Short mmCIF file of C-alpha atoms in Angstrom, two decimals:
data_model
loop_
_atom_site.label_atom_id
_atom_site.label_comp_id
_atom_site.label_asym_id
_atom_site.label_seq_id
_atom_site.Cartn_x
_atom_site.Cartn_y
_atom_site.Cartn_z
CA MET L 1 73.01 102.42 74.50
CA ASP L 2 73.14 105.45 76.54
CA ALA L 3 72.00 103.09 79.73
CA PHE L 4 74.51 100.81 78.89
CA ALA L 5 77.57 103.47 78.57
CA ASP L 6 76.20 105.22 82.10
CA LYS L 7 76.27 102.14 83.69
CA LEU L 8 80.00 101.00 82.50
CA GLY L 9 81.00 104.63 83.31
CA ARG L 10 79.71 103.75 86.76
CA VAL L 11 82.04 100.87 86.99
CA GLY L 12 85.09 102.86 85.44
CA ALA L 13 84.69 105.45 88.20
CA TRP L 14 84.63 103.43 90.41
CA CYS L 15 87.92 101.41 89.21
CA GLY L 16 89.59 104.59 89.29
CA GLN L 17 88.72 105.83 92.28
CA ASN L 18 89.52 101.93 93.69
CA LYS L 19 92.77 102.89 96.34
CA TYR L 20 93.63 99.87 95.77
CA LEU L 21 93.27 99.02 92.53
CA SER L 22 95.10 102.36 91.81
CA ALA L 23 98.06 101.78 93.52
CA ILE L 24 98.57 97.85 92.73
CA LYS L 25 98.24 99.81 89.03
CA ASN L 26 100.62 102.39 89.78
CA ALA L 27 103.41 99.70 91.18
CA PHE L 28 103.60 98.18 88.49
CA GLN L 29 103.88 100.48 85.93
CA ASN L 30 106.73 102.06 88.13
CA PHE L 31 108.70 99.59 88.62
CA MET L 32 108.34 98.91 84.65
CA PRO L 33 111.36 100.07 83.51
CA ALA L 34 113.54 97.74 86.00
CA THR L 35 111.74 95.01 84.32
CA ILE L 36 112.88 96.09 81.04
CA ALA L 37 116.00 96.46 82.06
CA GLY L 38 115.77 92.91 83.42
CA ALA L 39 114.65 91.43 79.82
CA ILE L 40 117.39 93.29 78.02
CA GLY L 41 120.04 91.14 80.50
CA VAL L 42 117.89 88.16 79.39
CA LEU L 43 118.00 89.17 75.94
CA TRP L 44 121.70 89.59 76.00
CA THR L 45 122.57 86.29 77.95
CA ASN L 46 119.95 83.90 76.53
CA VAL L 47 119.77 85.69 73.03
CA LEU L 48 122.85 87.45 71.70
CA ILE L 49 125.66 86.26 73.80
CA ASN L 50 124.39 82.18 73.67
CA ASP L 51 125.80 80.11 71.72
CA ASN L 52 124.11 76.91 73.18
CA VAL L 53 122.12 74.22 71.00
CA VAL L 54 119.23 72.62 72.28
CA ASN L 55 118.32 69.01 69.84
CA GLY L 56 120.41 70.48 67.22
CA ALA L 57 118.59 74.05 67.22
CA PRO L 58 120.93 76.62 67.89
CA GLN L 59 119.54 78.87 71.17
CA GLY L 60 121.33 82.50 70.19
CA LEU L 61 123.13 84.53 68.03
CA GLY L 62 126.46 83.10 69.06
CA SER L 63 125.81 79.47 67.34
CA LEU L 64 125.34 81.06 63.78
CA LEU L 65 128.16 83.87 64.82
CA PRO L 66 130.77 82.51 66.97
CA ILE L 67 132.44 86.09 67.01
CA VAL L 68 130.17 87.55 69.30
CA MET L 69 131.02 85.02 71.85
CA LYS L 70 134.37 86.92 73.12
CA LEU L 71 131.52 88.79 74.57
CA GLU L 72 130.66 86.44 76.94
CA PRO L 73 132.81 87.62 80.02
CA LEU L 74 130.20 90.85 80.29
CA ASN L 75 127.36 87.83 80.70
CA ALA L 76 127.90 88.36 84.16
CA ILE L 77 126.86 91.72 84.35
CA PHE L 78 123.50 91.19 82.74
CA SER L 79 122.88 87.77 84.52
CA ALA L 80 123.07 90.42 87.79
CA ILE L 81 120.95 93.17 86.06
CA GLN L 82 118.17 89.73 85.51
CA PHE L 83 118.68 88.43 88.75
CA ALA L 84 118.62 92.30 90.43
CA THR L 85 115.20 92.85 88.37
CA ILE L 86 113.00 90.26 87.86
CA SER L 87 113.98 87.52 90.14
CA CYS L 88 113.27 90.08 92.85
CA ILE L 89 110.48 91.62 91.83
CA SER L 90 108.68 91.46 94.42
CA ILE L 91 110.68 93.36 96.89
CA GLY L 92 110.38 96.56 94.22
CA ILE L 93 106.69 95.94 94.41
CA VAL L 94 106.14 95.83 98.19
CA ILE L 95 107.86 98.93 98.25
CA LEU L 96 105.94 100.65 95.40
CA VAL L 97 102.23 99.76 97.17
CA ALA L 98 103.20 100.33 99.92
CA GLN L 99 104.58 103.68 99.39
CA GLU L 100 101.51 104.05 96.99
CA ILE L 101 99.02 103.32 99.80
CA GLY L 102 100.89 105.62 102.08
CA GLU L 103 100.47 108.84 99.82
CA MET L 104 96.65 108.11 99.74
CA ASN L 105 96.68 108.18 103.78
CA GLY L 106 98.12 111.34 103.86
CA GLU L 107 101.48 110.19 104.38
CA THR L 108 104.45 111.80 102.63
CA GLY L 109 108.24 110.78 102.86
CA VAL L 110 109.50 107.50 101.36
CA PHE L 111 109.29 105.86 105.32
CA SER L 112 106.16 104.14 104.53
CA ALA L 113 108.02 102.12 100.87
CA VAL L 114 110.15 101.31 104.27
CA LEU L 115 107.43 100.24 106.20
CA GLY L 116 106.53 97.99 103.44
CA PHE L 117 109.41 96.38 103.02
CA VAL L 118 109.92 95.60 106.54
CA SER L 119 107.11 94.21 107.26
CA TRP L 120 107.56 91.92 103.65
CA MET L 121 110.57 91.06 105.89
CA VAL L 122 108.70 90.06 109.13
CA VAL L 123 107.17 87.36 107.41
CA THR L 124 109.46 85.95 105.14
CA PRO L 125 111.56 83.01 106.03
CA ASN L 126 115.37 83.83 106.25
CA THR L 127 117.13 80.67 107.66
CA TYR L 128 117.04 77.61 105.90
CA SER L 129 118.51 74.08 107.28
CA LEU L 130 121.16 72.61 105.22
CA SER L 131 120.44 68.88 106.26
CA GLY L 132 117.15 68.88 104.51
CA GLN L 133 117.97 70.41 101.13
CA THR L 134 117.42 67.60 98.15
CA VAL L 135 120.07 66.18 95.89
CA THR L 136 119.00 64.53 92.68
CA LEU L 137 121.73 61.91 91.51
CA ALA L 138 122.94 60.77 88.00
CA ASP L 139 119.53 58.37 88.21
CA HIS L 140 117.13 61.26 88.80
CA THR L 141 116.80 59.81 92.36
CA THR L 142 117.00 62.91 95.06
CA LYS L 143 118.20 62.25 98.64
CA THR L 144 118.66 65.04 101.16
CA VAL L 145 121.92 66.32 102.36
CA ALA L 146 121.32 64.43 105.79
CA ASP L 147 121.22 61.33 104.30
CA PHE L 148 124.89 61.57 102.94
CA LEU L 149 126.07 62.69 106.98
CA PRO L 150 127.59 59.77 109.31
CA GLN L 151 125.29 59.31 112.05
CA GLY L 152 125.25 61.73 114.57
CA ALA L 153 126.99 64.00 112.64
CA SER L 154 124.83 67.75 111.81
CA VAL L 155 125.57 70.77 109.45
CA ALA L 156 124.82 74.20 110.30
CA ASP L 157 121.56 76.70 109.19
CA PHE L 158 122.19 79.00 106.40
CA GLY L 159 120.38 82.21 106.20
CA GLY L 160 119.37 84.28 103.39
CA ILE L 161 115.98 85.17 101.10
CA SER L 162 114.48 82.38 98.66
CA SER L 163 113.82 83.24 94.89
CA SER L 164 110.64 82.08 95.22
CA TYR L 165 109.69 84.54 97.59
CA THR L 166 111.19 87.48 96.10
CA GLY L 167 110.36 86.37 92.34
CA ALA L 168 107.10 85.90 90.52
CA THR L 169 106.03 83.18 92.98
CA GLY L 170 105.67 85.86 95.70
CA LEU L 171 103.81 88.42 93.84
CA PHE L 172 100.73 88.42 95.33
CA THR L 173 101.99 88.38 99.08
CA ALA L 174 104.35 91.43 98.36
CA LEU L 175 100.90 93.30 97.75
CA ILE L 176 99.12 91.95 100.02
CA ILE L 177 101.51 92.64 102.61
CA GLY L 178 101.73 96.52 101.57
CA ILE L 179 98.32 96.72 101.37
CA VAL L 180 98.00 95.44 104.78
CA ALA L 181 100.56 96.58 106.57
CA LEU L 182 100.30 100.59 105.62
CA GLU L 183 96.52 100.31 106.50
CA ILE L 184 97.27 99.53 109.71
CA PHE L 185 99.39 102.16 109.84
CA GLY L 186 97.46 104.29 108.80
CA LEU L 187 94.81 103.77 111.02
CA LEU L 188 97.13 103.30 114.25
CA ARG L 189 98.88 106.92 112.63
CA LYS L 190 95.05 108.34 113.67
CA MET L 191 95.24 107.53 117.30
CA GLU L 192 96.72 110.88 119.74
CA VAL L 193 97.74 108.58 122.59
CA LEU L 194 100.26 106.71 120.09
CA LYS L 195 102.28 110.17 118.79
CA ILE L 196 105.57 110.48 120.89
CA LYS L 197 105.22 114.46 120.90
CA MET L 198 108.73 116.52 120.84
CA PRO L 199 109.54 119.84 122.13
CA GLU L 200 109.02 122.65 119.19
CA GLN L 201 112.86 123.19 119.26
CA VAL L 202 113.27 119.92 117.66
CA PRO L 203 114.08 119.50 113.68
CA PRO L 204 110.63 118.34 112.24
CA GLY L 205 112.44 115.54 110.13
CA VAL L 206 113.24 114.26 113.82
CA ALA L 207 109.80 115.18 115.61
CA LYS L 208 107.94 112.76 112.78
CA SER L 209 110.18 110.10 113.17
CA PHE L 210 109.44 109.69 116.88
CA GLU L 211 105.98 110.78 115.91
CA VAL L 212 105.46 107.52 113.72
CA LEU L 213 108.02 105.44 116.07
CA ILE L 214 104.85 103.52 118.20
CA PRO L 215 102.54 102.93 115.30
CA ALA L 216 105.59 101.93 113.07
CA PHE L 217 106.31 99.45 115.65
CA LEU L 218 103.34 98.05 116.25
CA THR L 219 102.33 97.30 112.72
CA VAL L 220 105.59 95.46 112.55
CA VAL L 221 104.05 93.48 115.20
CA ALA L 222 100.60 93.10 113.96
CA ILE L 223 101.88 91.42 110.57
CA GLY L 224 104.51 89.51 112.06
CA GLY L 225 102.01 88.14 114.75
CA ILE L 226 99.39 86.84 111.35
CA GLY L 227 102.43 85.38 110.33
CA PHE L 228 103.10 83.55 113.49
CA ILE L 229 99.79 82.35 113.77
CA VAL L 230 99.34 81.43 110.19
CA HIS L 231 102.43 79.38 110.53
CA SER L 232 101.32 78.16 113.83
CA LEU L 233 98.20 76.40 112.47
CA THR L 234 99.09 75.11 108.79
CA GLY L 235 102.73 74.68 109.59
CA ASN L 236 103.32 77.23 105.72
CA TYR L 237 104.65 80.70 105.57
CA VAL L 238 101.85 83.32 104.66
CA ASN L 239 103.87 83.46 100.95
CA ASP L 240 103.06 79.32 100.63
CA LEU L 241 100.06 80.02 101.76
CA ILE L 242 98.95 82.75 99.57
CA TYR L 243 100.60 81.35 97.04
CA THR L 244 98.56 78.26 97.22
CA LEU L 245 95.22 79.72 97.98
CA VAL L 246 95.14 82.74 95.94
CA GLN L 247 97.88 83.08 93.24
CA GLU L 248 98.09 79.66 91.83
CA PRO L 249 94.31 79.03 91.79
CA LEU L 250 93.86 82.52 90.05
CA GLY L 251 96.64 81.63 87.60
CA ARG L 252 95.11 78.23 86.50
CA VAL L 253 91.24 79.90 86.70
CA ILE L 254 92.25 82.69 84.79
CA GLY L 255 95.88 82.69 83.81
CA ASN L 256 95.77 79.98 81.54
CA ASN L 257 92.35 80.10 80.44
CA LEU L 258 91.36 81.11 77.17
CA LEU L 259 87.90 82.02 77.55
CA ALA L 260 88.57 83.98 80.66
CA VAL L 261 90.92 86.11 78.85
CA LEU L 262 88.72 86.54 76.24
CA LEU L 263 86.28 87.77 78.47
CA LEU L 264 88.29 90.09 79.87
CA PHE L 265 89.31 91.46 76.43
CA VAL L 266 85.46 92.49 75.49
CA VAL L 267 85.56 93.99 78.94
CA ILE L 268 88.48 96.15 77.90
CA SER L 269 86.75 96.87 74.13
CA LEU L 270 83.31 97.69 76.10
CA PHE L 271 84.96 100.04 78.18
CA TRP L 272 87.09 101.83 75.91
CA LEU L 273 83.41 102.15 73.27
CA VAL L 274 81.75 104.50 75.85
CA GLY L 275 85.26 106.31 76.29
CA ILE L 276 86.51 104.98 79.12
CA HIS L 277 90.78 103.41 79.15
CA GLY L 278 89.10 99.91 79.13
CA ASN L 279 92.89 99.13 79.79
CA ASN L 280 93.54 101.51 82.87
CA MET L 281 90.53 99.56 84.47
CA VAL L 282 91.73 96.35 84.61
CA GLU L 283 95.69 96.82 84.48
CA ALA L 284 95.27 95.85 88.53
CA VAL L 285 93.89 92.29 87.35
CA ASN L 286 96.07 92.08 84.25
CA GLN L 287 99.36 92.65 86.01
CA SER L 288 98.84 90.68 89.30
CA ILE L 289 97.50 87.69 87.34
CA PHE L 290 99.16 87.48 84.09
CA ARG L 291 102.56 89.15 85.13
CA PRO L 292 103.95 86.18 87.35
CA LEU L 293 103.17 83.83 84.58
CA LEU L 294 104.87 85.65 82.21
CA TYR L 295 107.98 85.44 84.78
CA ALA L 296 107.74 81.94 85.41
CA ASN L 297 108.08 81.27 81.62
CA THR L 298 111.02 83.93 81.88
CA ALA L 299 113.14 81.56 84.36
CA ALA L 300 112.23 78.64 83.06
CA TYR L 301 114.18 80.19 79.74
CA THR L 302 116.87 81.28 81.54
CA SER L 303 117.75 77.95 83.64
CA ALA L 304 120.78 76.21 82.53
CA ASN L 305 117.87 72.95 82.67
CA TYR L 306 116.32 74.10 79.80
CA SER L 307 115.74 71.65 77.26
CA GLY L 308 113.27 73.72 74.58
CA GLN L 309 109.97 74.94 74.49
CA GLN L 310 108.13 71.72 76.12
CA ASP L 311 110.02 72.91 79.21
CA ILE L 312 108.19 76.52 79.67
CA PRO L 313 105.04 76.41 81.38
CA ASN L 314 102.54 79.20 80.02
CA ILE L 315 100.64 80.31 76.50
CA LEU L 316 98.78 83.00 78.18
CA ASN L 317 100.71 85.47 79.62
CA LEU L 318 100.90 88.94 80.20
CA THR L 319 103.67 89.90 77.09
CA MET L 320 101.88 86.88 75.05
CA LEU L 321 98.50 89.43 75.56
CA GLU L 322 100.02 92.41 74.44
CA MET L 323 101.89 90.65 71.68
CA PHE L 324 98.30 89.18 70.10
CA GLY L 325 95.70 91.49 72.23
CA LYS L 326 97.07 95.13 72.18
CA TRP L 327 99.35 95.74 68.91
CA GLY L 328 98.52 98.50 67.37
CA GLY L 329 96.53 99.85 69.87
CA SER L 330 93.17 98.61 71.91
CA GLY L 331 90.96 96.72 69.41
CA LEU L 332 93.77 96.39 67.19
CA THR L 333 93.08 99.52 65.12
CA LEU L 334 96.32 99.58 63.52
CA SER L 335 93.95 96.83 61.32
CA LEU L 336 91.62 99.25 60.91
CA VAL L 337 94.19 101.74 59.67
CA ILE L 338 95.44 99.66 57.26
CA ALA L 339 92.32 98.18 56.02
CA ILE L 340 91.12 102.12 55.32
CA PHE L 341 94.47 102.42 53.43
CA ILE L 342 93.14 99.41 51.16
CA PHE L 343 89.20 99.61 50.70
CA GLY L 344 88.37 103.04 52.20
CA LYS L 345 87.06 105.85 49.42
CA ARG L 346 86.25 108.34 51.99
CA GLU L 347 88.98 111.42 52.12
CA ASP L 348 87.78 112.58 55.69
CA ASN L 349 88.50 108.85 56.92
CA ARG L 350 91.83 108.85 55.14
CA ALA L 351 93.12 111.91 57.11
CA ILE L 352 92.45 110.44 60.35
CA ALA L 353 94.52 107.34 58.90
CA THR L 354 97.42 108.86 57.59
CA LEU L 355 97.34 110.66 61.17
CA SER L 356 97.31 107.52 63.03
CA VAL L 357 99.55 105.38 61.21
CA VAL L 358 103.35 106.50 63.37
CA PRO L 359 101.05 106.68 66.40
CA GLY L 360 99.15 102.89 65.74
CA LEU L 361 103.08 101.52 64.86
CA PHE L 362 104.13 102.26 68.80
CA ASN L 363 100.79 100.51 69.65
CA ILE L 364 98.77 104.23 70.53
CA ASN L 365 95.25 104.69 68.88
CA GLU L 366 93.63 107.71 70.77
CA THR L 367 93.50 109.08 67.14
CA VAL L 368 91.52 106.51 65.01
CA THR L 369 89.61 105.60 68.51
CA PHE L 370 88.28 109.54 69.54
CA GLY L 371 89.13 110.76 65.68
CA LEU L 372 87.22 108.26 63.16
CA PRO L 373 85.32 107.50 65.87
CA ILE L 374 85.01 104.33 66.96
CA VAL L 375 83.26 105.22 70.54
CA LEU L 376 79.96 105.09 70.63
CA ASN L 377 80.09 103.51 66.99
CA PRO L 378 77.79 100.59 66.91
CA ILE L 379 79.03 99.68 63.26
CA LEU L 380 83.32 99.23 63.69
CA GLY L 381 82.55 98.41 67.33
CA ILE L 382 81.43 95.28 66.63
CA PRO L 383 85.11 94.21 65.08
CA PHE L 384 86.67 96.45 67.49
CA ILE L 385 85.46 93.60 70.45
CA LEU L 386 86.05 90.65 67.68
CA ALA L 387 89.09 91.46 66.10
CA PRO L 388 91.78 91.16 69.90
CA CYS L 389 89.21 87.67 70.39
CA LEU L 390 89.79 86.47 67.70
CA SER L 391 93.78 87.83 67.32
CA ILE L 392 94.01 85.76 70.50
CA THR L 393 92.52 82.68 69.69
CA ILE L 394 94.65 82.53 66.52
CA GLY L 395 97.85 83.11 68.73
CA TYR L 396 96.66 80.82 71.14
CA PHE L 397 96.43 77.77 68.69
CA LEU L 398 99.79 78.72 66.77
CA THR L 399 101.44 78.23 70.04
CA MET L 400 99.69 74.95 70.75
CA ILE L 401 100.74 73.52 68.03
CA GLY L 402 104.30 74.72 68.01
CA PHE L 403 104.02 77.10 64.93
CA CYS L 404 104.70 80.09 67.42
CA PRO L 405 107.22 79.64 70.13
CA LYS L 406 106.04 80.56 73.64
CA VAL L 407 106.70 84.44 75.08
CA VAL L 408 109.21 84.44 77.67
CA LEU L 409 111.02 87.93 77.33
CA GLU L 410 108.68 91.20 78.96
CA VAL L 411 109.18 94.06 75.67
CA PRO L 412 107.76 97.48 76.42
CA TRP L 413 104.41 97.90 75.38
CA THR L 414 105.36 100.48 72.81
CA MET L 415 107.43 97.99 70.51
CA PRO L 416 106.45 97.72 67.02
CA PRO L 417 104.23 95.00 65.87
CA LEU L 418 106.31 91.96 64.40
CA LEU L 419 109.69 93.52 66.58
CA MET L 420 107.27 92.47 69.26
CA GLY L 421 106.73 88.86 68.29
CA PHE L 422 110.73 88.80 67.25
CA LEU L 423 111.50 89.67 70.66
CA ALA L 424 109.43 88.29 73.03
CA THR L 425 109.48 84.79 71.55
CA GLY L 426 113.41 84.94 72.44
CA GLY L 427 114.57 86.64 69.29
CA ASN L 428 112.56 84.07 67.65
CA ILE L 429 111.79 84.78 63.24
CA MET L 430 108.40 82.11 64.45
CA GLY L 431 106.81 85.16 66.84
CA ALA L 432 107.14 87.85 63.71
CA ILE L 433 105.31 85.54 61.37
CA SER L 434 103.04 84.66 64.09
CA GLN L 435 101.71 88.14 64.71
CA LEU L 436 101.89 89.07 60.51
CA ILE L 437 99.23 86.45 60.13
CA VAL L 438 97.22 87.87 62.86
CA ILE L 439 97.65 91.31 61.76
CA VAL L 440 96.57 90.15 57.68
CA ILE L 441 93.46 88.32 59.54
CA CYS L 442 92.33 91.14 61.50
CA VAL L 443 92.42 94.07 58.69
CA ILE L 444 90.18 91.25 56.87
CA VAL L 445 87.70 91.51 59.76
CA TYR L 446 87.79 95.36 59.85
CA ALA L 447 87.27 95.40 56.03
CA PRO L 448 83.51 94.51 55.79
CA PHE L 449 82.20 96.71 58.61
CA LEU L 450 84.47 99.77 57.39
CA MET L 451 82.69 99.36 54.11
CA ALA L 452 79.56 99.36 55.97
CA TYR L 453 80.08 102.57 57.68
CA GLU L 454 81.57 104.19 55.27
CA LYS L 455 77.66 103.77 53.21
CA TYR L 456 76.24 105.02 56.21
CA GLN L 457 78.34 108.03 56.21
CA ASN L 458 77.84 108.64 52.93
CA LYS L 459 73.67 108.42 53.51
CA GLN L 460 74.88 110.97 56.51
CA SER L 461 76.48 112.94 54.40
CA GLN L 462 73.19 113.22 51.81
CA LYS L 463 71.13 113.80 54.32
CA VAL L 464 72.74 117.04 55.29
CA SER L 465 73.11 117.99 51.84
#
């Protein structure tokens, strides 16, 4: 056990010290308040102030309480909030990850964030041909705008940035460009020959601007050159290439693969069992793969063409894993706390359970993990690994058969169970019922191991006495 813990400890130390994983994790954590604000916007426009009926099923509170639709003019505000946060997440992430890398490389101030954004803009197309845009006709056939133009006529191009680049489909490009640009900048900053030295009388802020001028310019040129070469050789923009070759395959291989997800949660639990924060170790991977899947669901749910659950593409996504794999904390230890109250006989365990109830309701479990303890505890370690895997598997199949709606909204990770299930599925009571089912099952899973552990504790107490 000690050798295994030592090996996991080394892996954990490497993950914790790796600046790229740390930068990605910190970037997503810092952007989280914005994504929660966007989720509230979706909740307002699609759940609360919505009177649409799809296939005979009300989609919002407005269908049940028509009086709330008097607030419908405010939907424009909440739709704008959703667009500025969820639909523009790649912009926020490239800025934040660039700032993180810059700070780790010794840069001060906010210029790293500015350079990351500029570098991302350099490889992002901003001009489109109107004549090449597709039009869907009433018979569901598609044509381009050019098909409707008189012979010899043309229309002007238009400028802008596609939402496919600013939203979840552009996340991997944002991460890669933010990291690569700031690493190039960091290397160039170390070259004294590239620094423009200003006289001492010049204010420090102005002097620094000139000092970084050439490295910043060369960084943008280098990133732009990469974009140019990629487009010349492949005919695709950097964003399209990264999405096709990296993000989409990862989403298929890991994101929509139940076995891969279960393996990920086994790794998280193993880290916890040796005293290392398992979620932090895999957070960068977790966020970059499963968050785009969540936002793809959100986009489908908020689409004007939404016609039901069949339009939502992904069962597995970031919030779904929190809803079924992390309620009550890692290892689903809230179910252990409940099991202690029902089956536990020892006062010391019940005292720890009493202290752990309130934190557990907000998905914080350090008091029970280190207080009972579960760390380095082979008896309770088995259900600690088993419970999340079983809960996710049950949640997956409940969603597959249509019992549980697909998760479409991001909610704070501290959202209490049941309420989390209700909100994450777009205000659907079946989401809460699905969570209740797995809570009951996981209490049953923990119960025999708890009783076995208490027998072990009693034997140890007798030996001491």
